[in-house]
Amino acid sequence: MKNREEALAFGLTFEGAYQDAPFRDQNWQLVRVMPSKRAFLWTYELDGKICLNVKCDPEWRDFWREAYASVIPGYHQNKEHWNTIILDDSIPDADVKKMITESYELVTDSPTKRIYEAVKKIPKGKVATYAEVAAMAGNPKMSRAVGNALHKNPDGDKIPCYRVVNAKGELAGKFAFGGAKVQEERLRADGIEVVDGRVDLKKYGMDHLTPSPRDHVGEIREYLFTLQDREYRDFQSKLFPTVEKDSVIGVRTPELRKYAKQWVKKSSVREFLDDLPHQYFDENQLHTFIISEIKDYETCLRELQHFLPYVDNWATCDQMSPKIFKKHRPELLAEIERWIASDQTYTVRFGIGMLLQHFLEDDFDPRFLEMVSQIQSDEYYIKMMVAWYFATALAKQWDMTVPYIEEQRLEVWTHNKTIQKAVESYRITKEQKAYLRGYKVKA
């Protein structure tokens, strides 16, 4: 993809997409989506280059930035959730399109859309209750919203609303699906018995939603498969060299986060947290998000220490960000020092990540730079995190950090990668970027 016109043309292929120029400056051309009018693709020229701003899942934000020098934190937008793509011929068209597609999917996500997607997953010969559909859509409390969405079903052939019944197995009222008889006829065509306007849920219910109460691990695993997106799975499985392809289910991060919030409050989550190592990558991701939601510091730390030795990929490592840590930085620092001294790749990477996240601003101490610079490892995922740490430190603590570049106190690969990442950052001034380029070392 070489120019703005190609990017806009691709953006307009999505359902409900339209082009807009909302500002006085015609340099900014957006692609929005109806009916929300939210923009998922921003195009503009900056420093002689055509740039695209796209929304990104936090899980892939840093992956794309690390994969391509021309993918940088979102210009003039929330850098946690937006990336900027510089069209300089360095990124394959397929990957540019993937990032635009992901942006569209994130912007168009809504409870109604998730409800319809959940209903599509009810297989022929089975029914689900309103509450079960709500849970499959990520929020067990929105049963009423399920009913409202089904009554407005835009495509009865592709979204089989007739497979949804109430908690007693009773069919819908006469105003739904064209009438109760129509629903009954369609259920019978699926091979489901209807007796006196009711379906036997024990016989035709969604088995994966009513597992043995003792098998909570099985319950979680079965539910994750109901959230599976196979196209996303195929894309996702290519991103993790350290993860077996067959271990990826393909559940999107927003769904995992919602499911984690449901489980973190249940005492039965203990069974899942103790079931290590997990069989699937997505179970590791869910474990990460559950830990991140724990509100008691000691409990959170204990679960984290228990899980860290089983982390086997950068995504699971980097997604682990307990909210409670912000309130316990003094205690956290001692743990970080232990993690950094570990002989396990992702424990070290996690420790550096926590130092980057919590100790580069108000609680910064120059000795932290020395701690990270002393890490010796040939592991790519450790070296990459060290470079990321120093690049961020250059943006936030320039005066204290730049001597590490001037004096070449990092090994050559990490030194050059730090400069590359810093030069890509909009938080570094043009003068600072020019200065850093002068210190690049030939390998």
Tab-separated table of C-alpha atoms in Angstrom:
chain	number	residue	atom	x	y	z
A	1	MET	CA	0.000	0.000	0.000
A	2	LYS	CA	1.773	3.098	-1.249
A	3	ASN	CA	-0.613	6.039	-1.001
A	4	ARG	CA	-3.607	7.568	0.732
A	5	GLU	CA	-5.999	6.658	-2.084
A	6	GLU	CA	-5.303	2.930	-1.707
A	7	ALA	CA	-5.788	3.119	2.053
A	8	LEU	CA	-9.069	5.018	1.746
A	9	ALA	CA	-10.309	2.644	-0.956
A	10	PHE	CA	-9.638	-0.358	1.284
A	11	GLY	CA	-11.272	1.331	4.281
A	12	LEU	CA	-14.410	1.974	2.245
A	13	THR	CA	-14.838	-1.744	1.489
A	14	PHE	CA	-16.142	-2.348	5.021
A	15	GLU	CA	-19.856	-2.443	5.739
A	16	GLY	CA	-21.223	0.963	6.736
A	17	ALA	CA	-17.959	2.793	5.969
A	18	TYR	CA	-17.919	6.300	4.525
A	19	GLN	CA	-15.294	8.995	3.964
A	20	ASP	CA	-15.281	12.246	5.908
A	21	ALA	CA	-13.171	15.429	6.101
A	22	PRO	CA	-14.361	16.978	9.385
A	23	PHE	CA	-11.629	19.563	9.835
A	24	ARG	CA	-10.816	22.770	8.012
A	25	ASP	CA	-7.492	21.213	7.103
A	26	GLN	CA	-8.248	18.957	4.117
A	27	ASN	CA	-5.036	17.046	4.853
A	28	TRP	CA	-7.062	14.968	7.313
A	29	GLN	CA	-9.289	12.418	5.545
A	30	LEU	CA	-11.130	9.895	7.747
A	31	VAL	CA	-13.119	6.746	7.207
A	32	ARG	CA	-16.026	6.404	9.632
A	33	VAL	CA	-18.656	3.725	10.086
A	34	MET	CA	-22.428	4.037	10.337
A	35	PRO	CA	-24.455	4.296	12.448
A	36	SER	CA	-22.000	5.226	15.234
A	37	LYS	CA	-20.049	7.679	13.002
A	38	ARG	CA	-16.872	6.585	14.759
A	39	ALA	CA	-13.627	6.805	12.767
A	40	PHE	CA	-11.483	3.684	12.376
A	41	LEU	CA	-9.028	5.041	9.798
A	42	TRP	CA	-7.359	8.454	9.853
A	43	THR	CA	-5.185	9.490	6.893
A	44	TYR	CA	-2.909	12.512	6.668
A	45	GLU	CA	0.466	13.692	5.382
A	46	LEU	CA	3.219	14.390	7.899
A	47	ASP	CA	6.839	15.275	7.113
A	48	GLY	CA	6.297	14.349	3.487
A	49	LYS	CA	4.910	10.867	4.284
A	50	ILE	CA	1.344	9.562	4.164
A	51	CYS	CA	0.345	8.242	7.579
A	52	LEU	CA	-2.576	6.139	8.791
A	53	ASN	CA	-3.891	6.081	12.340
A	54	VAL	CA	-5.609	2.816	13.297
A	55	LYS	CA	-7.070	1.572	16.544
A	56	CYS	CA	-5.242	-1.427	17.987
A	57	ASP	CA	-5.858	-4.112	20.531
A	58	PRO	CA	-3.337	-3.590	23.380
A	59	GLU	CA	-2.301	-7.205	22.854
A	60	TRP	CA	-0.928	-6.388	19.374
A	61	ARG	CA	0.018	-2.738	19.840
A	62	ASP	CA	3.652	-3.423	20.756
A	63	PHE	CA	3.917	-6.400	18.406
A	64	TRP	CA	3.297	-4.201	15.370
A	65	ARG	CA	5.612	-1.497	16.699
A	66	GLU	CA	8.363	-4.031	17.213
A	67	ALA	CA	7.765	-5.780	13.889
A	68	TYR	CA	7.978	-2.629	11.756
A	69	ALA	CA	9.930	0.570	12.323
A	70	SER	CA	7.180	2.395	10.397
A	71	VAL	CA	4.517	1.492	12.972
A	72	ILE	CA	4.757	3.960	15.843
A	73	PRO	CA	2.566	5.189	18.724
A	74	GLY	CA	-0.555	6.974	17.470
A	75	TYR	CA	0.105	10.564	16.416
A	76	HIS	CA	-2.206	13.001	18.247
A	77	GLN	CA	-4.233	10.081	19.680
A	78	ASN	CA	-4.253	7.813	22.717
A	79	LYS	CA	-0.993	5.902	22.319
A	80	GLU	CA	-2.303	3.002	24.393
A	81	HIS	CA	-4.974	2.212	21.818
A	82	TRP	CA	-3.831	3.751	18.524
A	83	ASN	CA	-0.896	3.146	16.198
A	84	THR	CA	0.365	5.261	13.314
A	85	ILE	CA	1.374	3.455	10.118
A	86	ILE	CA	3.846	5.338	7.902
A	87	LEU	CA	3.372	4.317	4.270
A	88	ASP	CA	6.984	4.014	3.148
A	89	ASP	CA	6.825	0.638	1.324
A	90	SER	CA	8.402	-1.168	4.290
A	91	ILE	CA	5.193	-2.931	5.431
A	92	PRO	CA	3.543	-5.639	3.287
A	93	ASP	CA	0.066	-4.711	2.049
A	94	ALA	CA	-1.393	-7.737	3.809
A	95	ASP	CA	-0.227	-6.482	7.209
A	96	VAL	CA	-1.418	-2.923	6.583
A	97	LYS	CA	-4.825	-4.358	5.710
A	98	LYS	CA	-4.796	-6.540	8.842
A	99	MET	CA	-4.211	-3.485	11.010
A	100	ILE	CA	-6.986	-1.511	9.295
A	101	THR	CA	-9.338	-4.487	9.609
A	102	GLU	CA	-8.561	-4.862	13.315
A	103	SER	CA	-9.278	-1.146	13.779
A	104	TYR	CA	-12.661	-1.518	12.082
A	105	GLU	CA	-13.557	-4.516	14.232
A	106	LEU	CA	-12.628	-2.720	17.449
A	107	VAL	CA	-14.578	0.419	16.539
A	108	THR	CA	-17.698	-1.493	15.496
A	109	ASP	CA	-17.742	-3.767	18.534
A	110	SER	CA	-21.009	-3.384	20.490
A	111	PRO	CA	-23.186	-5.464	22.855
A	112	THR	CA	-25.739	-6.019	20.087
A	113	LYS	CA	-23.069	-7.217	17.681
A	114	ARG	CA	-21.660	-9.594	20.312
A	115	ILE	CA	-25.151	-10.945	20.981
A	116	TYR	CA	-25.674	-11.701	17.306
A	117	GLU	CA	-22.250	-13.376	17.092
A	118	ALA	CA	-23.099	-15.479	20.166
A	119	VAL	CA	-26.401	-16.597	18.637
A	120	LYS	CA	-24.582	-17.644	15.461
A	121	LYS	CA	-22.571	-20.085	17.591
A	122	ILE	CA	-25.627	-22.042	18.751
A	123	PRO	CA	-25.302	-25.229	16.681
A	124	LYS	CA	-28.105	-26.904	14.816
A	125	GLY	CA	-29.931	-29.271	17.136
A	126	LYS	CA	-29.270	-27.142	20.235
A	127	VAL	CA	-30.906	-24.205	22.007
A	128	ALA	CA	-29.612	-21.618	24.467
A	129	THR	CA	-31.374	-19.467	27.051
A	130	TYR	CA	-31.294	-15.676	27.105
A	131	ALA	CA	-28.935	-15.793	30.084
A	132	GLU	CA	-26.607	-18.196	28.297
A	133	VAL	CA	-26.477	-15.975	25.211
A	134	ALA	CA	-25.737	-13.004	27.466
A	135	ALA	CA	-22.834	-14.917	29.043
A	136	MET	CA	-21.543	-15.961	25.613
A	137	ALA	CA	-21.664	-12.293	24.599
A	138	GLY	CA	-19.474	-11.344	27.556
A	139	ASN	CA	-21.985	-9.995	30.102
A	140	PRO	CA	-24.237	-12.409	32.023
A	141	LYS	CA	-26.306	-9.466	33.307
A	142	MET	CA	-27.669	-8.364	29.932
A	143	SER	CA	-30.368	-10.980	29.374
A	144	ARG	CA	-32.916	-8.256	28.715
A	145	ALA	CA	-30.620	-6.720	26.109
A	146	VAL	CA	-30.493	-10.125	24.416
A	147	GLY	CA	-34.270	-10.112	24.093
A	148	ASN	CA	-34.284	-6.601	22.657
A	149	ALA	CA	-31.549	-7.454	20.160
A	150	LEU	CA	-33.295	-10.613	18.991
A	151	HIS	CA	-36.522	-8.735	18.319
A	152	LYS	CA	-34.528	-6.446	16.009
A	153	ASN	CA	-32.673	-9.272	14.277
A	154	PRO	CA	-31.570	-7.896	10.882
A	155	ASP	CA	-30.962	-11.307	9.282
A	156	GLY	CA	-33.030	-14.224	10.551
A	157	ASP	CA	-31.298	-16.701	8.235
A	158	LYS	CA	-27.757	-15.984	9.384
A	159	ILE	CA	-28.632	-15.170	13.014
A	160	PRO	CA	-30.772	-18.119	14.218
A	161	CYS	CA	-32.690	-16.334	16.971
A	162	TYR	CA	-35.294	-19.091	16.978
A	163	ARG	CA	-32.736	-21.242	18.855
A	164	VAL	CA	-33.041	-18.988	21.919
A	165	VAL	CA	-35.583	-19.867	24.613
A	166	ASN	CA	-36.275	-18.705	28.152
A	167	ALA	CA	-34.880	-20.261	31.320
A	168	LYS	CA	-37.689	-22.843	31.370
A	169	GLY	CA	-37.148	-23.838	27.767
A	170	GLU	CA	-40.309	-22.018	26.650
A	171	LEU	CA	-40.585	-20.516	23.191
A	172	ALA	CA	-40.905	-16.792	22.582
A	173	GLY	CA	-44.197	-14.917	22.428
A	174	LYS	CA	-46.383	-14.540	19.382
A	175	PHE	CA	-44.735	-11.323	18.178
A	176	ALA	CA	-41.239	-12.816	17.833
A	177	PHE	CA	-39.786	-14.598	14.785
A	178	GLY	CA	-43.066	-14.238	12.955
A	179	GLY	CA	-44.999	-16.059	15.665
A	180	ALA	CA	-44.576	-18.919	18.118
A	181	LYS	CA	-45.576	-21.455	15.464
A	182	VAL	CA	-42.802	-20.267	13.171
A	183	GLN	CA	-40.236	-20.704	15.924
A	184	GLU	CA	-41.592	-24.166	16.702
A	185	GLU	CA	-41.453	-25.152	13.023
A	186	ARG	CA	-37.866	-24.041	12.656
A	187	LEU	CA	-36.802	-25.843	15.833
A	188	ARG	CA	-38.477	-29.045	14.629
A	189	ALA	CA	-36.621	-28.649	11.320
A	190	ASP	CA	-33.410	-28.646	13.381
A	191	GLY	CA	-34.444	-31.974	14.906
A	192	ILE	CA	-35.517	-30.508	18.248
A	193	GLU	CA	-38.650	-31.795	19.965
A	194	VAL	CA	-41.135	-29.164	21.145
A	195	VAL	CA	-43.778	-30.310	23.611
A	196	ASP	CA	-46.495	-27.871	24.729
A	197	GLY	CA	-44.411	-24.905	23.623
A	198	ARG	CA	-41.352	-26.018	25.544
A	199	VAL	CA	-37.928	-27.569	24.777
A	200	ASP	CA	-36.200	-30.019	27.117
A	201	LEU	CA	-33.064	-28.112	28.108
A	202	LYS	CA	-31.394	-31.190	29.555
A	203	LYS	CA	-31.664	-32.857	26.168
A	204	TYR	CA	-31.188	-29.925	23.790
A	205	GLY	CA	-29.390	-27.303	25.897
A	206	MET	CA	-25.852	-26.118	25.268
A	207	ASP	CA	-23.880	-28.795	27.111
A	208	HIS	CA	-20.725	-26.689	27.440
A	209	LEU	CA	-22.633	-24.130	29.493
A	210	THR	CA	-23.852	-26.624	32.079
A	211	PRO	CA	-20.776	-28.719	32.992
A	212	SER	CA	-20.254	-30.734	36.105
A	213	PRO	CA	-19.865	-28.276	38.986
A	214	ARG	CA	-16.614	-30.007	39.920
A	215	ASP	CA	-15.044	-29.418	36.486
A	216	HIS	CA	-14.450	-25.666	36.439
A	217	VAL	CA	-11.380	-26.024	34.220
A	218	GLY	CA	-13.477	-27.886	31.675
A	219	GLU	CA	-16.199	-25.270	31.973
A	220	ILE	CA	-13.752	-22.486	31.209
A	221	ARG	CA	-12.154	-24.342	28.318
A	222	GLU	CA	-15.474	-25.197	26.719
A	223	TYR	CA	-16.632	-21.610	27.024
A	224	LEU	CA	-13.432	-20.294	25.442
A	225	PHE	CA	-14.151	-22.466	22.421
A	226	THR	CA	-17.576	-20.852	22.060
A	227	LEU	CA	-15.723	-17.536	21.676
A	228	GLN	CA	-13.347	-18.915	19.057
A	229	ASP	CA	-12.644	-16.809	15.969
A	230	ARG	CA	-10.841	-19.133	13.569
A	231	GLU	CA	-9.570	-16.436	11.241
A	232	TYR	CA	-8.178	-14.584	14.242
A	233	ARG	CA	-6.675	-17.860	15.527
A	234	ASP	CA	-4.825	-18.404	12.237
A	235	PHE	CA	-3.478	-14.850	12.327
A	236	GLN	CA	-2.616	-15.033	16.020
A	237	SER	CA	-0.782	-18.354	15.813
A	238	LYS	CA	1.816	-16.807	13.469
A	239	LEU	CA	2.844	-14.192	16.019
A	240	PHE	CA	4.289	-16.423	18.724
A	241	PRO	CA	7.311	-18.513	17.704
A	242	THR	CA	7.445	-20.040	21.192
A	243	VAL	CA	3.811	-21.226	21.185
A	244	GLU	CA	2.512	-24.379	19.487
A	245	LYS	CA	-0.001	-23.488	16.757
A	246	ASP	CA	-2.466	-26.123	17.949
A	247	SER	CA	-2.573	-24.564	21.411
A	248	VAL	CA	-4.168	-21.330	20.128
A	249	ILE	CA	-7.976	-21.236	20.347
A	250	GLY	CA	-8.370	-17.740	18.891
A	251	VAL	CA	-10.309	-15.713	21.486
A	252	ARG	CA	-10.067	-11.951	21.165
A	253	THR	CA	-8.586	-10.012	24.050
A	254	PRO	CA	-11.710	-7.954	24.944
A	255	GLU	CA	-13.656	-11.201	25.401
A	256	LEU	CA	-10.936	-12.658	27.629
A	257	ARG	CA	-10.861	-9.534	29.785
A	258	LYS	CA	-14.632	-9.663	30.306
A	259	TYR	CA	-14.532	-13.345	31.155
A	260	ALA	CA	-11.680	-12.770	33.628
A	261	LYS	CA	-13.773	-10.188	35.480
A	262	GLN	CA	-16.518	-12.788	35.893
A	263	TRP	CA	-14.171	-15.404	37.332
A	264	VAL	CA	-11.952	-13.292	39.582
A	265	LYS	CA	-14.776	-12.974	42.130
A	266	LYS	CA	-15.531	-16.716	42.272
A	267	SER	CA	-13.918	-18.972	44.861
A	268	SER	CA	-13.999	-21.764	42.260
A	269	VAL	CA	-11.395	-19.886	40.203
A	270	ARG	CA	-8.836	-21.579	42.466
A	271	GLU	CA	-9.190	-24.793	40.461
A	272	PHE	CA	-8.307	-23.013	37.220
A	273	LEU	CA	-5.393	-21.052	38.714
A	274	ASP	CA	-3.886	-24.283	40.057
A	275	ASP	CA	-4.286	-26.150	36.761
A	276	LEU	CA	-0.747	-25.490	35.512
A	277	PRO	CA	0.635	-25.713	32.941
A	278	HIS	CA	-2.446	-24.790	30.938
A	279	GLN	CA	-3.181	-26.663	27.742
A	280	TYR	CA	-4.036	-23.605	25.641
A	281	PHE	CA	-2.455	-20.205	24.992
A	282	ASP	CA	-5.836	-18.558	25.549
A	283	GLU	CA	-6.032	-20.118	29.014
A	284	ASN	CA	-2.689	-18.507	29.823
A	285	GLN	CA	-4.075	-15.191	28.603
A	286	LEU	CA	-7.178	-15.601	30.759
A	287	HIS	CA	-4.966	-16.453	33.749
A	288	THR	CA	-3.029	-13.240	33.124
A	289	PHE	CA	-6.165	-11.096	33.096
A	290	ILE	CA	-7.537	-12.756	36.245
A	291	ILE	CA	-4.308	-11.965	38.113
A	292	SER	CA	-4.427	-8.388	36.834
A	293	GLU	CA	-7.912	-7.956	38.351
A	294	ILE	CA	-7.050	-9.197	41.882
A	295	LYS	CA	-7.465	-6.297	44.323
A	296	ASP	CA	-5.490	-7.598	47.313
A	297	TYR	CA	-1.755	-7.013	46.856
A	298	GLU	CA	-0.505	-10.066	48.765
A	299	THR	CA	-2.943	-12.386	47.009
A	300	CYS	CA	-2.103	-10.893	43.628
A	301	LEU	CA	1.625	-11.241	44.217
A	302	ARG	CA	1.259	-14.826	45.394
A	303	GLU	CA	-0.718	-15.806	42.291
A	304	LEU	CA	1.742	-13.994	40.059
A	305	GLN	CA	4.751	-15.757	41.575
A	306	HIS	CA	2.959	-19.068	41.125
A	307	PHE	CA	2.203	-18.372	37.442
A	308	LEU	CA	5.391	-16.675	36.184
A	309	PRO	CA	7.442	-19.903	35.731
A	310	TYR	CA	4.783	-21.143	33.286
A	311	VAL	CA	4.741	-18.050	31.057
A	312	ASP	CA	6.164	-19.053	27.660
A	313	ASN	CA	5.512	-16.133	25.309
A	314	TRP	CA	5.834	-12.352	25.103
A	315	ALA	CA	2.092	-11.635	24.827
A	316	THR	CA	1.151	-13.379	28.069
A	317	CYS	CA	4.133	-11.748	29.769
A	318	ASP	CA	3.365	-8.211	28.573
A	319	GLN	CA	-0.379	-8.413	29.170
A	320	MET	CA	0.149	-9.074	32.874
A	321	SER	CA	-0.306	-5.684	34.540
A	322	PRO	CA	-1.938	-5.900	37.989
A	323	LYS	CA	-3.797	-2.697	38.814
A	324	ILE	CA	-3.069	-3.051	42.522
A	325	PHE	CA	0.678	-2.582	41.941
A	326	LYS	CA	0.221	1.187	41.567
A	327	LYS	CA	-0.613	1.415	45.280
A	328	HIS	CA	2.322	-0.730	46.449
A	329	ARG	CA	5.360	0.534	44.578
A	330	PRO	CA	7.824	0.371	47.498
A	331	GLU	CA	7.075	-3.322	48.070
A	332	LEU	CA	6.969	-3.964	44.324
A	333	LEU	CA	10.505	-2.684	43.786
A	334	ALA	CA	12.014	-5.469	45.879
A	335	GLU	CA	10.126	-8.036	43.814
A	336	ILE	CA	11.286	-6.443	40.556
A	337	GLU	CA	14.906	-6.804	41.628
A	338	ARG	CA	14.327	-10.517	42.230
A	339	TRP	CA	12.552	-10.985	38.893
A	340	ILE	CA	15.346	-9.274	36.985
A	341	ALA	CA	17.869	-11.611	38.622
A	342	SER	CA	15.922	-14.701	37.535
A	343	ASP	CA	17.257	-17.256	35.042
A	344	GLN	CA	13.845	-17.503	33.337
A	345	THR	CA	13.370	-15.421	30.186
A	346	TYR	CA	9.853	-14.153	30.738
A	347	THR	CA	10.313	-13.534	34.443
A	348	VAL	CA	13.189	-11.188	33.588
A	349	ARG	CA	11.179	-9.552	30.802
A	350	PHE	CA	8.246	-9.070	33.167
A	351	GLY	CA	10.476	-7.457	35.781
A	352	ILE	CA	11.872	-4.977	33.254
A	353	GLY	CA	8.333	-4.231	32.080
A	354	MET	CA	7.194	-3.435	35.619
A	355	LEU	CA	10.191	-1.150	36.108
A	356	LEU	CA	9.288	0.630	32.858
A	357	GLN	CA	5.624	0.940	33.780
A	358	HIS	CA	5.970	2.086	37.393
A	359	PHE	CA	9.377	3.682	37.892
A	360	LEU	CA	10.208	6.015	35.015
A	361	GLU	CA	8.407	9.109	36.265
A	362	ASP	CA	7.748	10.312	39.828
A	363	ASP	CA	9.472	7.333	41.469
A	364	PHE	CA	12.432	7.283	39.081
A	365	ASP	CA	15.922	6.661	40.445
A	366	PRO	CA	19.060	6.675	38.205
A	367	ARG	CA	20.131	3.364	39.713
A	368	PHE	CA	17.246	1.685	37.840
A	369	LEU	CA	19.035	2.440	34.570
A	370	GLU	CA	22.118	0.717	35.914
A	371	MET	CA	20.042	-2.283	37.036
A	372	VAL	CA	18.674	-2.819	33.534
A	373	SER	CA	21.969	-2.119	31.752
A	374	GLN	CA	23.629	-4.876	33.796
A	375	ILE	CA	21.249	-7.571	32.518
A	376	GLN	CA	23.283	-9.967	30.393
A	377	SER	CA	21.327	-12.274	28.110
A	378	ASP	CA	21.333	-13.614	24.559
A	379	GLU	CA	17.558	-14.110	24.690
A	380	TYR	CA	15.840	-11.959	22.070
A	381	TYR	CA	12.784	-11.219	24.223
A	382	ILE	CA	14.941	-9.955	27.081
A	383	LYS	CA	17.168	-7.839	24.820
A	384	MET	CA	14.118	-6.365	23.123
A	385	MET	CA	12.600	-5.351	26.451
A	386	VAL	CA	15.883	-3.791	27.583
A	387	ALA	CA	15.918	-1.717	24.384
A	388	TRP	CA	12.282	-0.758	24.914
A	389	TYR	CA	13.049	0.299	28.463
A	390	PHE	CA	15.956	2.546	27.451
A	391	ALA	CA	14.053	4.034	24.513
A	392	THR	CA	11.223	4.972	26.875
A	393	ALA	CA	13.712	6.258	29.438
A	394	LEU	CA	15.211	8.545	26.782
A	395	ALA	CA	11.765	10.047	26.267
A	396	LYS	CA	11.051	10.487	29.975
A	397	GLN	CA	14.475	10.913	31.591
A	398	TRP	CA	16.725	12.166	28.777
A	399	ASP	CA	19.523	13.745	30.811
A	400	MET	CA	20.022	10.675	32.994
A	401	THR	CA	19.675	8.160	30.156
A	402	VAL	CA	21.583	9.605	27.203
A	403	PRO	CA	25.036	8.881	28.758
A	404	TYR	CA	24.274	5.168	28.321
A	405	ILE	CA	24.118	5.820	24.574
A	406	GLU	CA	27.029	8.264	24.440
A	407	GLU	CA	29.281	5.864	26.341
A	408	GLN	CA	27.904	2.766	24.549
A	409	ARG	CA	27.174	1.026	27.830
A	410	LEU	CA	24.722	-1.413	26.222
A	411	GLU	CA	25.743	-4.306	23.993
A	412	VAL	CA	25.706	-3.401	20.274
A	413	TRP	CA	22.377	-4.954	19.228
A	414	THR	CA	20.503	-3.493	22.207
A	415	HIS	CA	22.269	-0.136	21.757
A	416	ASN	CA	21.161	0.138	18.117
A	417	LYS	CA	17.637	-1.131	18.825
A	418	THR	CA	17.269	1.471	21.587
A	419	ILE	CA	18.232	4.229	19.153
A	420	GLN	CA	15.830	2.872	16.541
A	421	LYS	CA	12.897	2.799	18.954
A	422	ALA	CA	13.720	6.229	20.366
A	423	VAL	CA	13.965	7.781	16.895
A	424	GLU	CA	10.519	6.363	16.055
A	425	SER	CA	8.970	8.040	19.108
A	426	TYR	CA	7.092	11.327	18.875
A	427	ARG	CA	8.135	12.011	22.460
A	428	ILE	CA	11.714	12.558	21.288
A	429	THR	CA	12.476	15.944	19.686
A	430	LYS	CA	13.927	16.239	16.165
A	431	GLU	CA	17.165	17.533	17.658
A	432	GLN	CA	17.396	14.586	20.029
A	433	LYS	CA	16.710	12.134	17.190
A	434	ALA	CA	19.469	13.662	15.069
A	435	TYR	CA	21.828	13.448	18.042
A	436	LEU	CA	21.001	9.770	18.686
A	437	ARG	CA	21.488	8.786	15.035
A	438	GLY	CA	25.088	9.918	15.342
A	439	TYR	CA	25.711	7.176	17.916
A	440	LYS	CA	24.491	4.226	15.878
A	441	VAL	CA	27.151	1.507	15.843
A	442	LYS	CA	27.945	-0.756	12.917
A	443	ALA	CA	27.478	-4.337	13.985
